[in-house]
Amino acid sequence: MLSSFTSFKGLAETDLFTMFTPKRQLVGLDIGSSGIKLVQLKENRGRFILQKFGFKPLEPEVIVDGTVMDEGRVVSAIKELFEETNVKVKQVAVSISGHAVIIKKISLPPMPDEELEGQVRLAAEQYIPFDINEVNIDFSVLPSPEASSDGQGEMSIILVAAKKDKINELTELVKGAGLFPLVMDVDAFAIENMHGINYPVSQEDTTALVNIGASVMNINIVRGGTSLFTRDIPIGGNRYTEAIQRELGMSYEEAEETKKGERSAGSNQAAVITVIDSVNAEVSSEIARTIDYFKSTMADAEVQHVLLCGGGAQVKGLVAQLKDRMQADVEVANPFSEIDTSGSDFDQDALALLAPLAAVGVGLALRSVGDR
């Protein structure tokens, strides 16, 4: 699902670029709590080629739980990342997630296209817990299994609402770095785009796409290229770091390195394993609870695959815990599995190590100038 908001309409520079720039891939710019990821792709005869990839870590106090605390540092980090990767393209796709975004699947009676937008906006007032004037709304009509042969069945619609202040905040950050944001997406849908080109599966299989960021975990359950259910959960990789800090009296930097296995825990190794296993159980429970809820909402809702991405996907023991709990195929995503990386100047071993962090960025980099 290629989704974007209308928040950038009316920006003169954006409209001009859309009008006069030949259709080409945008640079995917994923601004997360732990760091900024950049992905630039090129399409050639139906195959995508990785041109540039970069990652710029952020200090833990710069973006806290998705809220930007130091705008200047974020802008500087974006500029530094573009300079280090030598990316000249200024048009980017960005995304948001968390409490500022609401995603709902709704049903409406069949109606002409010209009436649909107005009816969706009216329906949104029932489902959006914000003032309707404080959000930007977008939607996509899905293939509806309830549709009858005469086309009179209900229309299934994915409704997305994002708070304008959050969109404006992100827009100003990107513009402050001298860039032009042409597409605003949602993390969960960016992951879906990444999945679509890298993991061809049968139309009957259902996959839970789980993106474990530093402060938010996005879950998007898809089947046959259609999103069936989404949820954002305020838990992520920071939970491990904070637990190690608290239980072992480490600094944030020490706990972060210990979590990643970059620092020896010495005599505390057993305690570290216990802490990580405990948080793994918490994360696994949230994923399992979400999938169980999804199963309760529709018939034939078995989930065959769980695909993990984001920095939290690499935590030792998480895949094993999920396999035991879910009785499903669980793996860590490689968003470059069907992308040609041979021409990239990024070190291949380092690329493989950082690949799970690039999932949102790859999904964004699949967007083009002129996308809605």
Short mmCIF file of C-alpha atoms in Angstrom, two decimals:
data_model
loop_
_atom_site.label_atom_id
_atom_site.label_comp_id
_atom_site.label_asym_id
_atom_site.label_seq_id
_atom_site.Cartn_x
_atom_site.Cartn_y
_atom_site.Cartn_z
CA MET A 1 0.00 0.00 0.00
CA LEU A 2 1.55 3.26 -1.08
CA SER A 3 0.12 5.85 1.26
CA SER A 4 0.84 9.54 1.69
CA PHE A 5 -0.83 12.53 3.29
CA THR A 6 -1.81 15.78 1.62
CA SER A 7 0.14 17.81 4.16
CA PHE A 8 2.65 19.07 1.60
CA LYS A 9 0.10 20.44 -0.86
CA GLY A 10 0.40 24.19 -1.05
CA LEU A 11 4.15 24.28 -0.50
CA ALA A 12 5.27 26.19 -3.58
CA GLU A 13 8.67 24.52 -3.89
CA THR A 14 7.09 21.04 -3.61
CA ASP A 15 4.52 21.73 -6.32
CA LEU A 16 7.21 23.07 -8.66
CA PHE A 17 9.39 20.02 -8.22
CA THR A 18 6.43 17.72 -8.81
CA MET A 19 5.59 19.58 -12.02
CA PHE A 20 9.04 19.88 -13.57
CA THR A 21 11.12 16.98 -12.24
CA PRO A 22 11.13 13.77 -14.31
CA LYS A 23 9.59 10.85 -12.42
CA ARG A 24 12.28 9.23 -10.31
CA GLN A 25 12.84 7.59 -6.96
CA LEU A 26 12.80 9.75 -3.85
CA VAL A 27 15.45 9.40 -1.18
CA GLY A 28 14.05 7.46 1.77
CA LEU A 29 14.74 9.36 5.01
CA ASP A 30 13.78 7.51 8.20
CA ILE A 31 14.09 9.78 11.24
CA GLY A 32 13.95 7.58 14.33
CA SER A 33 14.65 7.98 18.03
CA SER A 34 17.95 6.10 17.86
CA GLY A 35 19.21 7.49 14.58
CA ILE A 36 18.56 8.64 11.03
CA LYS A 37 18.64 6.20 8.13
CA LEU A 38 19.04 7.17 4.47
CA VAL A 39 18.32 4.90 1.50
CA GLN A 40 18.61 5.78 -2.18
CA LEU A 41 17.44 3.27 -4.80
CA LYS A 42 17.35 3.22 -8.57
CA GLU A 43 14.94 1.17 -10.63
CA ASN A 44 16.30 -0.52 -13.74
CA ARG A 45 14.09 -2.81 -15.82
CA GLY A 46 11.90 -3.73 -12.89
CA ARG A 47 14.79 -4.40 -10.51
CA PHE A 48 15.92 -2.08 -7.74
CA ILE A 49 19.56 -1.18 -7.23
CA LEU A 50 20.96 0.25 -4.00
CA GLN A 51 22.85 3.45 -4.72
CA LYS A 52 23.37 4.87 -1.24
CA PHE A 53 22.80 3.81 2.34
CA GLY A 54 23.73 5.67 5.50
CA PHE A 55 23.05 5.63 9.22
CA LYS A 56 23.67 8.48 11.65
CA PRO A 57 23.18 7.60 15.34
CA LEU A 58 21.52 10.18 17.59
CA GLU A 59 22.23 10.81 21.25
CA PRO A 60 19.42 9.42 23.46
CA GLU A 61 18.22 12.87 24.56
CA VAL A 62 17.75 14.25 21.01
CA ILE A 63 14.48 12.43 20.21
CA VAL A 64 12.65 11.00 23.23
CA ASP A 65 9.69 8.66 22.66
CA GLY A 66 9.20 10.11 19.19
CA THR A 67 9.27 13.73 20.37
CA VAL A 68 12.06 15.91 19.00
CA MET A 69 13.83 17.60 21.91
CA ASP A 70 16.73 19.13 19.98
CA GLU A 71 15.69 20.30 16.51
CA GLY A 72 19.10 21.77 15.71
CA ARG A 73 20.87 18.48 16.32
CA VAL A 74 18.42 16.56 14.11
CA VAL A 75 18.81 19.08 11.28
CA SER A 76 22.61 18.91 11.60
CA ALA A 77 22.53 15.11 11.61
CA ILE A 78 20.45 15.03 8.41
CA LYS A 79 22.86 17.44 6.69
CA GLU A 80 25.86 15.41 7.87
CA LEU A 81 24.30 12.19 6.59
CA PHE A 82 23.67 13.62 3.11
CA GLU A 83 27.22 14.98 3.00
CA GLU A 84 28.80 11.72 4.17
CA THR A 85 26.85 9.64 1.64
CA ASN A 86 27.35 12.24 -1.10
CA VAL A 87 23.65 12.18 -2.01
CA LYS A 88 22.75 15.09 -4.28
CA VAL A 89 19.01 14.45 -4.67
CA LYS A 90 17.06 16.78 -2.39
CA GLN A 91 13.57 15.33 -2.76
CA VAL A 92 12.75 12.89 0.05
CA ALA A 93 10.04 10.62 1.41
CA VAL A 94 9.60 10.58 5.20
CA SER A 95 7.25 8.81 7.58
CA ILE A 96 5.64 8.98 11.00
CA SER A 97 4.24 6.53 13.55
CA GLY A 98 3.19 6.32 17.16
CA HIS A 99 0.46 8.10 19.11
CA ALA A 100 0.13 10.91 16.54
CA VAL A 101 -1.16 8.47 13.90
CA ILE A 102 -4.45 6.56 13.88
CA ILE A 103 -5.09 3.77 11.37
CA LYS A 104 -8.55 2.20 11.15
CA LYS A 105 -10.22 -0.22 8.78
CA ILE A 106 -13.78 0.94 8.14
CA SER A 107 -16.67 -0.06 5.87
CA LEU A 108 -18.89 2.20 3.79
CA PRO A 109 -21.71 1.50 1.34
CA PRO A 110 -20.77 1.66 -2.36
CA MET A 111 -20.73 5.20 -3.75
CA PRO A 112 -19.25 7.21 -6.65
CA ASP A 113 -15.62 8.28 -6.29
CA GLU A 114 -16.57 11.95 -6.18
CA GLU A 115 -18.62 11.35 -3.01
CA LEU A 116 -16.13 9.10 -1.27
CA GLU A 117 -13.73 11.65 0.19
CA GLY A 118 -16.53 13.59 1.87
CA GLN A 119 -18.10 10.45 3.31
CA VAL A 120 -14.76 9.18 4.60
CA ARG A 121 -14.20 12.48 6.39
CA LEU A 122 -17.65 12.25 7.99
CA ALA A 123 -17.00 8.67 9.06
CA ALA A 124 -13.59 9.62 10.42
CA GLU A 125 -15.16 11.75 13.12
CA GLN A 126 -16.49 8.55 14.71
CA TYR A 127 -13.10 6.84 14.82
CA ILE A 128 -10.50 9.56 15.38
CA PRO A 129 -9.89 10.53 19.03
CA PHE A 130 -8.59 13.97 17.96
CA ASP A 131 -10.33 17.12 16.80
CA ILE A 132 -10.99 16.43 13.11
CA ASN A 133 -9.60 19.88 12.27
CA GLU A 134 -6.28 18.99 13.91
CA VAL A 135 -5.52 16.03 11.66
CA ASN A 136 -4.75 15.29 8.03
CA ILE A 137 -6.78 12.40 6.65
CA ASP A 138 -5.93 9.95 3.89
CA PHE A 139 -7.55 6.68 2.85
CA SER A 140 -7.28 3.78 0.48
CA VAL A 141 -10.06 1.52 -0.82
CA LEU A 142 -9.17 -2.14 -0.34
CA PRO A 143 -10.34 -5.20 -2.24
CA SER A 144 -13.37 -6.21 -0.17
CA PRO A 145 -14.01 -9.92 0.45
CA GLU A 146 -17.57 -9.02 1.37
CA ALA A 147 -18.29 -7.62 -2.09
CA SER A 148 -21.04 -9.46 -3.87
CA SER A 149 -21.05 -10.46 -7.53
CA ASP A 150 -23.28 -7.49 -8.38
CA GLY A 151 -20.79 -5.09 -6.75
CA GLN A 152 -23.24 -4.03 -4.01
CA GLY A 153 -21.16 -5.23 -1.07
CA GLU A 154 -19.62 -2.84 1.45
CA MET A 155 -16.41 -1.00 0.59
CA SER A 156 -13.43 -1.78 2.83
CA ILE A 157 -11.32 1.29 3.48
CA ILE A 158 -8.08 1.90 5.34
CA LEU A 159 -8.44 5.27 7.06
CA VAL A 160 -5.31 7.09 8.23
CA ALA A 161 -5.26 10.26 10.30
CA ALA A 162 -2.13 12.07 11.46
CA LYS A 163 -1.89 15.10 13.70
CA LYS A 164 -1.03 18.22 11.75
CA ASP A 165 1.42 19.50 14.36
CA LYS A 166 3.44 16.27 14.09
CA ILE A 167 3.44 16.48 10.29
CA ASN A 168 4.46 20.14 10.41
CA GLU A 169 7.24 19.39 12.90
CA LEU A 170 8.71 16.71 10.64
CA THR A 171 8.27 18.87 7.54
CA GLU A 172 10.13 21.80 9.10
CA LEU A 173 13.00 19.56 10.22
CA VAL A 174 13.47 18.22 6.70
CA LYS A 175 13.15 21.66 5.10
CA GLY A 176 15.61 23.02 7.67
CA ALA A 177 18.17 20.60 6.27
CA GLY A 178 17.64 22.03 2.79
CA LEU A 179 15.51 19.15 1.53
CA PHE A 180 12.09 18.94 -0.11
CA PRO A 181 9.61 16.47 1.48
CA LEU A 182 7.36 15.23 -1.33
CA VAL A 183 5.77 12.21 0.36
CA MET A 184 4.67 11.64 3.94
CA ASP A 185 4.11 7.96 4.68
CA VAL A 186 3.42 5.83 7.74
CA ASP A 187 6.11 3.48 9.10
CA ALA A 188 3.80 0.45 8.99
CA PHE A 189 3.00 1.00 5.30
CA ALA A 190 6.64 1.68 4.42
CA ILE A 191 7.48 -1.72 5.91
CA GLU A 192 4.69 -3.22 3.81
CA ASN A 193 6.23 -1.75 0.65
CA MET A 194 9.62 -3.20 1.61
CA HIS A 195 8.00 -6.58 2.19
CA GLY A 196 6.21 -6.50 -1.15
CA ILE A 197 9.38 -6.39 -3.24
CA ASN A 198 11.54 -8.66 -1.07
CA TYR A 199 9.21 -11.41 0.10
CA PRO A 200 6.88 -12.76 -2.59
CA VAL A 201 4.43 -15.10 -0.85
CA SER A 202 1.24 -16.84 -1.84
CA GLN A 203 -1.96 -14.82 -1.83
CA GLU A 204 -3.35 -17.02 0.96
CA ASP A 205 -0.47 -16.54 3.42
CA THR A 206 -0.81 -14.01 6.21
CA THR A 207 2.30 -12.25 7.54
CA ALA A 208 2.77 -10.08 10.61
CA LEU A 209 5.32 -7.36 9.80
CA VAL A 210 6.85 -6.21 13.09
CA ASN A 211 9.11 -3.17 13.14
CA ILE A 212 10.80 -2.78 16.53
CA GLY A 213 12.22 0.72 16.72
CA ALA A 214 13.86 2.39 19.69
CA SER A 215 10.63 3.65 21.25
CA VAL A 216 7.75 2.33 19.12
CA MET A 217 6.88 -1.09 17.70
CA ASN A 218 4.75 -1.09 14.52
CA ILE A 219 2.73 -4.19 13.64
CA ASN A 220 1.13 -4.52 10.22
CA ILE A 221 -0.65 -7.78 9.35
CA VAL A 222 -0.87 -8.31 5.59
CA ARG A 223 -2.25 -10.88 3.18
CA GLY A 224 -2.06 -10.87 -0.59
CA GLY A 225 -0.61 -7.36 -0.70
CA THR A 226 -3.41 -5.94 1.47
CA SER A 227 -3.09 -4.58 4.99
CA LEU A 228 -5.62 -6.25 7.28
CA PHE A 229 -4.70 -4.79 10.66
CA THR A 230 -2.18 -2.31 12.09
CA ARG A 231 -1.14 -1.30 15.57
CA ASP A 232 1.59 0.87 17.09
CA ILE A 233 2.81 -0.12 20.56
CA PRO A 234 4.93 2.21 22.75
CA ILE A 235 7.69 -0.30 23.44
CA GLY A 236 10.99 -0.83 21.65
CA GLY A 237 14.71 -1.30 21.90
CA ASN A 238 15.06 1.36 24.59
CA ARG A 239 13.19 -0.94 26.99
CA TYR A 240 16.17 -3.35 26.95
CA THR A 241 18.68 -0.56 27.49
CA GLU A 242 16.70 0.95 30.36
CA ALA A 243 16.26 -2.44 32.04
CA ILE A 244 20.00 -3.20 31.85
CA GLN A 245 20.76 0.28 33.22
CA ARG A 246 18.36 -0.18 36.09
CA GLU A 247 19.27 -3.73 37.07
CA LEU A 248 23.04 -3.54 36.61
CA GLY A 249 23.75 0.11 37.43
CA MET A 250 25.29 0.88 34.05
CA SER A 251 25.35 4.17 32.16
CA TYR A 252 23.12 4.47 29.09
CA GLU A 253 26.12 4.04 26.77
CA GLU A 254 27.34 0.95 28.64
CA ALA A 255 23.87 -0.59 28.67
CA GLU A 256 23.39 0.07 24.95
CA GLU A 257 26.72 -1.58 24.10
CA THR A 258 25.90 -4.53 26.38
CA LYS A 259 22.50 -4.99 24.73
CA LYS A 260 24.12 -5.13 21.30
CA GLY A 261 26.82 -7.55 22.49
CA GLU A 262 29.52 -4.95 21.83
CA ARG A 263 30.58 -4.87 25.48
CA SER A 264 31.49 -7.80 27.71
CA ALA A 265 29.29 -8.08 30.79
CA GLY A 266 31.98 -10.07 32.62
CA SER A 267 30.69 -11.53 35.85
CA ASN A 268 27.32 -9.90 35.16
CA GLN A 269 26.71 -12.00 32.02
CA ALA A 270 24.08 -14.21 33.66
CA ALA A 271 22.24 -11.15 34.98
CA VAL A 272 22.30 -9.54 31.52
CA ILE A 273 20.81 -12.67 29.95
CA THR A 274 18.07 -12.69 32.58
CA VAL A 275 17.20 -9.03 31.92
CA ILE A 276 17.16 -9.46 28.14
CA ASP A 277 15.04 -12.63 28.41
CA SER A 278 12.58 -10.75 30.60
CA VAL A 279 12.17 -7.91 28.09
CA ASN A 280 12.01 -10.43 25.23
CA ALA A 281 9.06 -12.00 27.03
CA GLU A 282 7.38 -8.60 27.31
CA VAL A 283 7.90 -7.80 23.62
CA SER A 284 6.79 -11.29 22.58
CA SER A 285 3.65 -10.96 24.69
CA GLU A 286 2.71 -7.69 23.01
CA ILE A 287 3.19 -9.21 19.55
CA ALA A 288 1.26 -12.35 20.47
CA ARG A 289 -1.54 -10.35 22.10
CA THR A 290 -1.88 -8.19 18.98
CA ILE A 291 -2.03 -11.22 16.69
CA ASP A 292 -4.55 -12.93 18.98
CA TYR A 293 -6.74 -9.84 18.85
CA PHE A 294 -6.47 -9.77 15.06
CA LYS A 295 -7.52 -13.42 14.93
CA SER A 296 -10.59 -12.61 17.02
CA THR A 297 -11.75 -9.97 14.54
CA MET A 298 -12.07 -12.13 11.43
CA ALA A 299 -12.50 -15.69 10.28
CA ASP A 300 -9.61 -17.62 8.74
CA ALA A 301 -7.12 -15.28 10.38
CA GLU A 302 -4.17 -17.60 11.02
CA VAL A 303 -0.76 -15.92 10.79
CA GLN A 304 1.81 -18.11 9.05
CA HIS A 305 4.79 -15.77 9.13
CA VAL A 306 6.25 -13.17 11.49
CA LEU A 307 8.88 -10.90 9.94
CA LEU A 308 10.93 -8.77 12.33
CA CYS A 309 12.80 -5.60 11.45
CA GLY A 310 14.19 -2.54 13.19
CA GLY A 311 17.08 -2.46 15.62
CA GLY A 312 15.15 -4.40 18.26
CA ALA A 313 14.80 -7.36 15.91
CA GLN A 314 18.47 -8.17 16.45
CA VAL A 315 18.26 -8.65 20.22
CA LYS A 316 19.57 -12.08 21.12
CA GLY A 317 16.89 -14.63 21.96
CA LEU A 318 13.86 -12.72 20.67
CA VAL A 319 13.35 -14.83 17.53
CA ALA A 320 13.58 -18.04 19.56
CA GLN A 321 11.05 -16.80 22.14
CA LEU A 322 8.61 -15.78 19.41
CA LYS A 323 8.95 -19.11 17.63
CA ASP A 324 8.13 -20.96 20.85
CA ARG A 325 5.20 -18.71 21.62
CA MET A 326 3.69 -18.21 18.18
CA GLN A 327 4.22 -21.61 16.57
CA ALA A 328 4.83 -19.67 13.35
CA ASP A 329 7.69 -19.06 10.98
CA VAL A 330 9.70 -16.18 12.52
CA GLU A 331 12.68 -14.50 10.90
CA VAL A 332 14.59 -11.22 10.85
CA ALA A 333 13.96 -9.25 7.67
CA ASN A 334 16.60 -8.43 5.10
CA PRO A 335 15.18 -5.43 3.22
CA PHE A 336 17.94 -5.79 0.62
CA SER A 337 17.30 -9.47 -0.18
CA GLU A 338 15.88 -8.69 -3.63
CA ILE A 339 17.79 -5.45 -4.15
CA ASP A 340 21.08 -5.39 -6.03
CA THR A 341 23.66 -4.05 -3.55
CA SER A 342 26.77 -4.95 -5.56
CA GLY A 343 27.24 -1.42 -6.88
CA SER A 344 26.92 0.28 -3.50
CA ASP A 345 30.06 1.77 -1.97
CA PHE A 346 28.79 0.77 1.48
CA ASP A 347 30.78 -2.09 3.06
CA GLN A 348 28.82 -5.30 2.43
CA ASP A 349 29.47 -6.80 5.87
CA ALA A 350 28.39 -3.58 7.58
CA LEU A 351 25.35 -3.43 5.29
CA ALA A 352 24.29 -6.94 6.32
CA LEU A 353 24.68 -6.00 10.00
CA LEU A 354 22.60 -2.82 9.67
CA ALA A 355 20.04 -4.22 7.19
CA PRO A 356 17.16 -4.69 9.69
CA LEU A 357 17.41 -0.98 10.57
CA ALA A 358 16.91 -0.06 6.91
CA ALA A 359 13.43 -1.56 6.45
CA VAL A 360 11.47 1.71 6.74
CA GLY A 361 14.07 3.57 4.70
CA VAL A 362 13.85 1.01 1.88
CA GLY A 363 10.05 1.26 1.88
CA LEU A 364 10.28 5.03 1.63
CA ALA A 365 12.94 4.88 -1.10
CA LEU A 366 10.49 2.92 -3.25
CA ARG A 367 8.36 6.05 -3.54
CA SER A 368 8.65 8.31 -6.59
CA VAL A 369 8.26 11.96 -7.43
CA GLY A 370 4.58 12.53 -8.22
CA ASP A 371 3.24 9.82 -5.88
CA ARG A 372 0.03 10.74 -4.14
#
